[in-house]
Short mmCIF file of C-alpha atoms in Angstrom, two decimals:
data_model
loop_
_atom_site.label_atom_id
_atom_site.label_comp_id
_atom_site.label_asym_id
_atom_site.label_seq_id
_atom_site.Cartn_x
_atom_site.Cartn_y
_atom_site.Cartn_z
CA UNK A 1 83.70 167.54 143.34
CA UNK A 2 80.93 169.12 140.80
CA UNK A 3 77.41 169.22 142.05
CA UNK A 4 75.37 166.81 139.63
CA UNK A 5 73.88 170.09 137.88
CA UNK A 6 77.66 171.09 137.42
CA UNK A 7 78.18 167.87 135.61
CA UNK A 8 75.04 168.13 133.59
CA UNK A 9 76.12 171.83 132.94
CA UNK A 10 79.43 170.52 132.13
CA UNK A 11 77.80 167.75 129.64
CA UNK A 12 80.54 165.30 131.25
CA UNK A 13 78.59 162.58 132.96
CA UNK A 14 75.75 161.16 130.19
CA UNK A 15 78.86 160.19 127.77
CA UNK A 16 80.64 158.21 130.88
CA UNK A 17 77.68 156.91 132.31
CA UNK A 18 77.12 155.64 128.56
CA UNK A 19 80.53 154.39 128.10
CA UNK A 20 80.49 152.49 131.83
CA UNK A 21 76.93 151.16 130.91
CA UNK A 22 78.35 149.88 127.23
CA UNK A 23 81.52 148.42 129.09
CA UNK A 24 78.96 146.67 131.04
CA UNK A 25 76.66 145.27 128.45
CA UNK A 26 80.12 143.41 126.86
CA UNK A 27 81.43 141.62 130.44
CA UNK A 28 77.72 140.49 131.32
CA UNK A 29 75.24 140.87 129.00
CA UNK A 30 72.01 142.92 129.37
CA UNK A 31 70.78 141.09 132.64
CA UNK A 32 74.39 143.20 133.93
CA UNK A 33 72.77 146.22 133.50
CA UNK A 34 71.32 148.40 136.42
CA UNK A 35 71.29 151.71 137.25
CA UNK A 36 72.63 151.21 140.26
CA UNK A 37 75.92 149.81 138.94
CA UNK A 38 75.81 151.95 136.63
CA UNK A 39 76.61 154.87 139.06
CA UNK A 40 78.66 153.32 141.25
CA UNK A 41 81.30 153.00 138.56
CA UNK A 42 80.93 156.00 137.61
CA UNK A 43 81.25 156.87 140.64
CA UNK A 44 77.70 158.63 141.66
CA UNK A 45 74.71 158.16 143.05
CA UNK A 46 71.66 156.24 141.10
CA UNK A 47 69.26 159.55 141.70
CA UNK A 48 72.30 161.40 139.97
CA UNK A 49 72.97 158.49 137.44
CA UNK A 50 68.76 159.10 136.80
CA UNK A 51 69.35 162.30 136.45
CA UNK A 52 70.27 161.80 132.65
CA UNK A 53 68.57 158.32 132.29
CA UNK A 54 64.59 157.79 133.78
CA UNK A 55 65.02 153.99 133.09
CA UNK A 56 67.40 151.30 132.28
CA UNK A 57 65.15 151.20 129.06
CA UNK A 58 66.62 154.63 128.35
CA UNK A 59 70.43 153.93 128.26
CA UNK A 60 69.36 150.94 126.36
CA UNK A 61 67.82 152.68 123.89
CA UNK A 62 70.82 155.44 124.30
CA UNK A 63 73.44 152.84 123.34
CA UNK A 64 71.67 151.30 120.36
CA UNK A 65 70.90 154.71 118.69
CA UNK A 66 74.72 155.05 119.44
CA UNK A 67 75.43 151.24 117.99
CA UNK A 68 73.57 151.86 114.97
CA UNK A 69 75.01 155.20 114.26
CA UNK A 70 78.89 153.80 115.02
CA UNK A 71 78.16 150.95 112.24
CA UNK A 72 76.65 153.09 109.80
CA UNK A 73 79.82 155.22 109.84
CA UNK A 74 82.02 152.44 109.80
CA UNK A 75 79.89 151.31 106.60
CA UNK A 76 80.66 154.70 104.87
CA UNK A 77 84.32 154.19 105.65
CA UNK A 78 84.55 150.49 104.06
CA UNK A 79 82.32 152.13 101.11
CA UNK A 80 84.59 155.25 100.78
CA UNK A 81 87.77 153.02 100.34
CA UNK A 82 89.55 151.60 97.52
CA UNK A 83 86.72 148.77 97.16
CA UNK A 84 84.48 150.80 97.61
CA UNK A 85 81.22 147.94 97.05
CA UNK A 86 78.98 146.39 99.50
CA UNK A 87 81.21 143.83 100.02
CA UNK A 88 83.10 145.78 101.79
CA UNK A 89 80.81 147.32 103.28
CA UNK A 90 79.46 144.00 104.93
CA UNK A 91 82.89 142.52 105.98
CA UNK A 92 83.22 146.25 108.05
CA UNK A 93 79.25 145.32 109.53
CA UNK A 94 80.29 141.68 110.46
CA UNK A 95 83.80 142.83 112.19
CA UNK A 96 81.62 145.79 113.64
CA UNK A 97 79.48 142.75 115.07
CA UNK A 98 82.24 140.90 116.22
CA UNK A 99 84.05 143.56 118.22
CA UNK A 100 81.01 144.59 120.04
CA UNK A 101 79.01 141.89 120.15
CA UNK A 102 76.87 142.69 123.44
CA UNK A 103 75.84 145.51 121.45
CA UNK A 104 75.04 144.35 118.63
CA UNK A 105 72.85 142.29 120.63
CA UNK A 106 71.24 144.65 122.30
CA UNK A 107 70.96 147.01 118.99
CA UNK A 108 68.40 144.24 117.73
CA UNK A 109 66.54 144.54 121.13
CA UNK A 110 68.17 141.50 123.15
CA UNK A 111 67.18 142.28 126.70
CA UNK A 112 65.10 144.74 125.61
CA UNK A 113 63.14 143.23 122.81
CA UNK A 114 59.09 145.06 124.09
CA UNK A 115 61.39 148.78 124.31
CA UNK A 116 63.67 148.47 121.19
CA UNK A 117 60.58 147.82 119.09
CA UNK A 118 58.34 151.05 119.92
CA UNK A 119 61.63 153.00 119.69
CA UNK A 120 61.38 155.36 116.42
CA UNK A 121 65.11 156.92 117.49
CA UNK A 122 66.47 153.28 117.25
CA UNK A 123 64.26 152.33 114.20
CA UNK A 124 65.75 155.58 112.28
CA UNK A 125 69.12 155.08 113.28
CA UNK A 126 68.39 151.75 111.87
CA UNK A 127 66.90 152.47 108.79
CA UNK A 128 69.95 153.80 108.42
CA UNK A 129 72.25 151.50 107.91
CA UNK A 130 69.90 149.77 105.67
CA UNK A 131 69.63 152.47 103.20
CA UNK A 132 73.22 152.33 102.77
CA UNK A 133 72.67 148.96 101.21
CA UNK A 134 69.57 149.56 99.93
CA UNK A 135 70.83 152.89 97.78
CA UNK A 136 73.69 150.78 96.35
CA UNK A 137 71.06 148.21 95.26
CA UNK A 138 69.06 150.84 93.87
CA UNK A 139 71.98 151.59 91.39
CA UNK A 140 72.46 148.18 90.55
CA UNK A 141 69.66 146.47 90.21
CA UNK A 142 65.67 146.69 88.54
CA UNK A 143 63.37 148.52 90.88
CA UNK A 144 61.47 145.55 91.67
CA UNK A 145 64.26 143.29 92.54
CA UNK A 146 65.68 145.14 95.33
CA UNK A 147 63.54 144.83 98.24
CA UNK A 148 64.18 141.07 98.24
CA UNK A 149 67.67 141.55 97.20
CA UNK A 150 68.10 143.78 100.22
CA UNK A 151 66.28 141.45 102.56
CA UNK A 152 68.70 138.86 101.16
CA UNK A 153 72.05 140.76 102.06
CA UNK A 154 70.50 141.88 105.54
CA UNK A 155 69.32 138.78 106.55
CA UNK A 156 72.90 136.87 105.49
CA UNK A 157 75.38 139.84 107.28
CA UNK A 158 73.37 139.41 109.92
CA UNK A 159 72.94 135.64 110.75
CA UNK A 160 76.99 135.62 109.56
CA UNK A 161 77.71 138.18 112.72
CA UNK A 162 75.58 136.42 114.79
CA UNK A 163 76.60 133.01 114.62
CA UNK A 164 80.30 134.36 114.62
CA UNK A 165 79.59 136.36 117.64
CA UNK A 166 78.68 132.88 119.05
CA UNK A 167 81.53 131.06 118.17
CA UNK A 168 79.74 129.01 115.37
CA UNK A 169 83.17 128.95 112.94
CA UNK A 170 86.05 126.39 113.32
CA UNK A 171 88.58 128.36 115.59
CA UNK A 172 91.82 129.56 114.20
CA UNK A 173 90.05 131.02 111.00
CA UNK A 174 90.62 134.41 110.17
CA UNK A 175 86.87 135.89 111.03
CA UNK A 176 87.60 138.90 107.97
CA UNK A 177 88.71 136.36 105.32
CA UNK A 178 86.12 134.12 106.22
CA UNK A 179 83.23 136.71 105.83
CA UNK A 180 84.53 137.95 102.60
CA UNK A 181 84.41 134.53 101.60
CA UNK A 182 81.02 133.18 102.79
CA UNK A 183 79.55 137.18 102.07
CA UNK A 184 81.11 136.86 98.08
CA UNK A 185 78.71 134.11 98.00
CA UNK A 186 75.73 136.45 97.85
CA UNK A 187 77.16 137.79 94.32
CA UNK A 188 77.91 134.47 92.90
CA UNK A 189 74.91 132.18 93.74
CA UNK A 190 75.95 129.11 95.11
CA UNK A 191 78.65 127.25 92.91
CA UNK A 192 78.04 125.23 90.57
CA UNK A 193 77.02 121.65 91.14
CA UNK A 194 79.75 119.48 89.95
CA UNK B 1 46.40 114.10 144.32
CA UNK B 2 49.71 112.12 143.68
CA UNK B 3 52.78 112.40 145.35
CA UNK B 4 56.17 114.19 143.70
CA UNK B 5 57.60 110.44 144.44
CA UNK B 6 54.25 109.42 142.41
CA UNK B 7 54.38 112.15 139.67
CA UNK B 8 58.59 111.08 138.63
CA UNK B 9 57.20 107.08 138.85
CA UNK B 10 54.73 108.34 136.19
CA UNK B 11 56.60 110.38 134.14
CA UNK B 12 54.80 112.95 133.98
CA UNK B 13 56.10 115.96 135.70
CA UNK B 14 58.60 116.48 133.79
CA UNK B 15 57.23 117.10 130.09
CA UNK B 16 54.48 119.28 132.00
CA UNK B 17 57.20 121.62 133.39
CA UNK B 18 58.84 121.89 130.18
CA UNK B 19 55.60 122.91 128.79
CA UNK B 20 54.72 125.16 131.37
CA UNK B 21 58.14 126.79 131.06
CA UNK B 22 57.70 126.83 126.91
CA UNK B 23 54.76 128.97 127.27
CA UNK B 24 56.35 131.35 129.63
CA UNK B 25 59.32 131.74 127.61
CA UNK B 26 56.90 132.72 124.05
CA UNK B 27 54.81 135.16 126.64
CA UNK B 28 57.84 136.91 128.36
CA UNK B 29 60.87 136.08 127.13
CA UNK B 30 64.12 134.46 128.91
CA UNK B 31 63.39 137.36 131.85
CA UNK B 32 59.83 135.79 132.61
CA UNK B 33 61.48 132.10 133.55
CA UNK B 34 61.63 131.09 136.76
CA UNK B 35 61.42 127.45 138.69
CA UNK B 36 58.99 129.51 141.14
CA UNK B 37 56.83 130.60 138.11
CA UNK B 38 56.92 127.28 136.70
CA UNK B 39 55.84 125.05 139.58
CA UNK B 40 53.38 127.38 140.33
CA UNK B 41 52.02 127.29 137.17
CA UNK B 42 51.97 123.36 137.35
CA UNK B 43 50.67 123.16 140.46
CA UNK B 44 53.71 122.16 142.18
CA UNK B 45 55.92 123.55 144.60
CA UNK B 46 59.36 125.19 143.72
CA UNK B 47 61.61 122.03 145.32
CA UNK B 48 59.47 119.77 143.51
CA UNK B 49 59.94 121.44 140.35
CA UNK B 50 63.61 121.20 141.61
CA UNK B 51 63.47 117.65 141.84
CA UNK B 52 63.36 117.29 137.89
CA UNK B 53 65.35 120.28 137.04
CA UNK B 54 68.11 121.14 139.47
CA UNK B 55 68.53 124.72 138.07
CA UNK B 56 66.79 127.46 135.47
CA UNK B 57 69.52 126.33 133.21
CA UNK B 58 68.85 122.94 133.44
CA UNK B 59 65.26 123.69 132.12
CA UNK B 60 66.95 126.28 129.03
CA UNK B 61 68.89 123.27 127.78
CA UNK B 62 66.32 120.92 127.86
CA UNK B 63 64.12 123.25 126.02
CA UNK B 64 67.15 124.17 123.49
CA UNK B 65 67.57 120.33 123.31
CA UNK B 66 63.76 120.13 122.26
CA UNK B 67 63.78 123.37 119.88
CA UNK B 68 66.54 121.66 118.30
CA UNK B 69 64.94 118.10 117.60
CA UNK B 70 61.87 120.16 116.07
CA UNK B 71 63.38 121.94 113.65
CA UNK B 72 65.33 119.04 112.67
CA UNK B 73 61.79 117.06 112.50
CA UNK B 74 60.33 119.87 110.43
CA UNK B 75 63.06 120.29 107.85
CA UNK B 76 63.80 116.60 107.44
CA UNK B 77 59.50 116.05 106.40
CA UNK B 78 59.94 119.16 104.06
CA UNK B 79 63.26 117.54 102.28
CA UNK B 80 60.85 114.40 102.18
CA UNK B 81 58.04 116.38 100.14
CA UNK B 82 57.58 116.58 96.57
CA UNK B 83 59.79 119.80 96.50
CA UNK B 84 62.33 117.83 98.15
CA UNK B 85 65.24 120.52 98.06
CA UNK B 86 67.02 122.81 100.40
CA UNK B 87 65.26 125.67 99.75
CA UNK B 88 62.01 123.77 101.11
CA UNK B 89 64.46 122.61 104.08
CA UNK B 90 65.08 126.36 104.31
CA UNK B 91 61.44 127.19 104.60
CA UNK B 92 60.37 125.27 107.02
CA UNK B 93 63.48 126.27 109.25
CA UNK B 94 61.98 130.19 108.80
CA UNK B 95 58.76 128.90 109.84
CA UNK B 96 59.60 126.87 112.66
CA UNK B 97 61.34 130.13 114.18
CA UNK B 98 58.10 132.29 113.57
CA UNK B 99 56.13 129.68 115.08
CA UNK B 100 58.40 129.63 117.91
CA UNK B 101 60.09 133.22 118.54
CA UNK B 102 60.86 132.98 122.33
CA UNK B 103 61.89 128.94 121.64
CA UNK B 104 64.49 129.99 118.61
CA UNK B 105 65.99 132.65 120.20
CA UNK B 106 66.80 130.34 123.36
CA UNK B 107 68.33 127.63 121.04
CA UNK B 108 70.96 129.96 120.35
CA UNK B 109 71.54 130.94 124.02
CA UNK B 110 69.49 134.19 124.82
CA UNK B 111 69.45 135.01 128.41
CA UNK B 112 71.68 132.24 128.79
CA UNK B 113 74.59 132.32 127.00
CA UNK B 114 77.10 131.36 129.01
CA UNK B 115 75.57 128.54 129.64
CA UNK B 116 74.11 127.22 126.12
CA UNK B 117 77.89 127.77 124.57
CA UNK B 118 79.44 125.00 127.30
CA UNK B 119 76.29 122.61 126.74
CA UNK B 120 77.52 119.28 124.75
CA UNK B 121 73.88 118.18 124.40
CA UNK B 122 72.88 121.34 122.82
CA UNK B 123 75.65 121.29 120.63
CA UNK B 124 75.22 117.80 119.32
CA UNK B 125 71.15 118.33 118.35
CA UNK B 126 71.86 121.77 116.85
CA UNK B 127 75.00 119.85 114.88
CA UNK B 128 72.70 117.46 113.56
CA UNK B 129 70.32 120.43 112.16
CA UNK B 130 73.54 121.75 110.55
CA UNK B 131 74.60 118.37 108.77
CA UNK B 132 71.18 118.30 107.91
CA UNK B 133 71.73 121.01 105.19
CA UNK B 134 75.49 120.10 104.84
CA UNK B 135 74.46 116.40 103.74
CA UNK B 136 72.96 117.98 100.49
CA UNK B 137 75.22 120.49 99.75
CA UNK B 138 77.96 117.47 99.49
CA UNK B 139 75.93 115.83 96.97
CA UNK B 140 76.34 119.04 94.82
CA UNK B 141 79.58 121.00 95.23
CA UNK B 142 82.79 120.13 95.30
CA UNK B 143 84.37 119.24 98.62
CA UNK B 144 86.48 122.63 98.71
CA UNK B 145 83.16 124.12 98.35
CA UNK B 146 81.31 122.96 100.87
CA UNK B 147 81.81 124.55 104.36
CA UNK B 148 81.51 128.07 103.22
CA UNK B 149 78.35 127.15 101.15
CA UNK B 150 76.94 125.61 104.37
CA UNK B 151 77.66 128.90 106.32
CA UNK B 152 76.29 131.30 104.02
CA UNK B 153 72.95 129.19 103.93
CA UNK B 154 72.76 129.16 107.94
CA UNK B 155 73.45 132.90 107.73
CA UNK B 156 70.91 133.34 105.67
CA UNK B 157 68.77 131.23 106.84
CA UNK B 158 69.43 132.27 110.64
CA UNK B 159 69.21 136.09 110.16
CA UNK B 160 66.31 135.69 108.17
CA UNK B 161 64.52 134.12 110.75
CA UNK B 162 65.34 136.36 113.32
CA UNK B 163 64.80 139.73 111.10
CA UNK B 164 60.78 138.34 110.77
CA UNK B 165 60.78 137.41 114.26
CA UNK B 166 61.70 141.04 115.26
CA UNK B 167 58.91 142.25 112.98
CA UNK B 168 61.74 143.80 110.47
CA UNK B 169 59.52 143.00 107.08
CA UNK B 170 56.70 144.92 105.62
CA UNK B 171 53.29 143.97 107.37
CA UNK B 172 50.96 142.16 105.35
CA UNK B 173 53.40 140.18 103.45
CA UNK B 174 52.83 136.41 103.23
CA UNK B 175 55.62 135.19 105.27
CA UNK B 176 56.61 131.70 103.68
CA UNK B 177 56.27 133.41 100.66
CA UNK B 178 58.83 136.17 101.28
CA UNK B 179 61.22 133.57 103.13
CA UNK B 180 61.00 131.63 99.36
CA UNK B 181 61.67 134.77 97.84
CA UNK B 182 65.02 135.62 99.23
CA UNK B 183 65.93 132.51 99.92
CA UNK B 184 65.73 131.31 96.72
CA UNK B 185 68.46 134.17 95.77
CA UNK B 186 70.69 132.08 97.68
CA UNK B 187 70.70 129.62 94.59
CA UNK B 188 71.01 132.59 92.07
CA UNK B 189 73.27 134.78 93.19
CA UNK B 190 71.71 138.67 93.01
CA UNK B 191 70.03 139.51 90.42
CA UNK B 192 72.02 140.86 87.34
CA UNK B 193 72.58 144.88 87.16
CA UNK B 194 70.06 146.53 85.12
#
């Protein structure tokens, strides 16, 4: 066994204490969180765990800088293939959403709303991902128009992964499909009355 | 002083608890709740807090329950003002949540999710909110039309809300103004390229 400088020499045990505290955050949530359980699955002491964390604030934080920076490459992906619009690029942030939803969560401070805020790694990492909408805007779009229209698409993406994170669409619906559907929406206006 | 046995007779225990544990929940978040925090801050021991609410949870739901019949208060006196639409509806449902951060977030299960997502009462007063909006979009679409139409205005609507409540638009901005703003693009569809 590796001394905990080893390890830190090593660079081996932030990534899995990371990974065990993320596996943690899906099964129960932020309140599941401690240091203490933190290293016993990875199988260490908590003054070694805090060797690489001070706080629980600080894997928080580590995590959602890691969130943010995950979704913003799986945005470039959905905006790098063959659709290659933000509509694609917003079905790839809901499904990113949906397949992590304790992070998500946490990403937009759950559990650790009075940290997350005063965090300018997190708010960068953030900013972020909503430049990738915004710059496609820019392109699109008068200059004055797009800090509403942006507003507009962030605020719908998000309240879509949300309420499918909690289970708010009829069941046996395919959750892609459905947010291409209800995200197509933002192009079209609502439809016509009839 | 009355007795617990003289406080239930006179109904009023129970509305001060919930009050009590309202203001805790907009000072500290879900964390800050506790039935020993709450009696305490009525004046009442922990088991006779316990004799109105048999659990934390018990107290969450009620709340939820409450938040719920609010905001279904608030939006059905805007659809009965002059402006009488669902953008007004839409409006008022962004302003209940900024009036009411710790509340909103609650309604839709913070700190207890498990919990909330099982609770039939909960369900049925946060439905009614939902029809609410769904109601008038049947008088204008077609029927095909409908359920996406209703999910991409509670999307919006939703992460809206929850983006001002987490401080995520420029300071100094008018807030109901903003929330017409990009609502209203709901009804438009983005603006057209330049």
């Amino acid at each position: 066994m590796t001394t905990d400088k080893g390890r830190y020499h090593h660079g081996n045990l932030r990534p899995t204490l990371l990974s065990v505290a993320r596996a943690l955050l899906e099964e129960g949530g932020p309140e599941a969180l401690s240091l203490r359980e933190i290293g016993r699955r990875a199988g260490v002491s908590a003054p070694a765990a805090y060797h690489y964390f001070s706080s629980l604030d600080a894997i928080a934080a580590a995590l959602a800088e890691r969130g943010f920076a995950e979704l913003s490459e799986r945005i470039d992906a959905a905006l790098a293939g063959p659709r290659r619009h933000l509509l694609a690029g917003g079905i790839a942030y809901v499904a990113f959403a949906r397949a992590n939803p304790g992070l998500y969560r946490l990403m937009f401070g759950e559990g650790f709303q009075a940290y997350a805020k005063g965090n300018e790694a997190i708010g960068a990492s953030r900013m972020r991902v909503y430049r990738q909408m915004k710059d496609d805007l820019e392109k699109r779009l008068a200059p004055e128009a797009v800090a509403n229209a942006a507003l507009f698409l962030w605020s719908l993406t998000h309240g879509l992964a949300l309420l499918m994170i909690d289970g708010q669409i009829e069941p046996g619906v395919d959750p892609d499909a459905k947010a291409e559907e209800v995200l197509k929406l933002a192009g079209l206006g609502l439809p016509a009355a009839k």
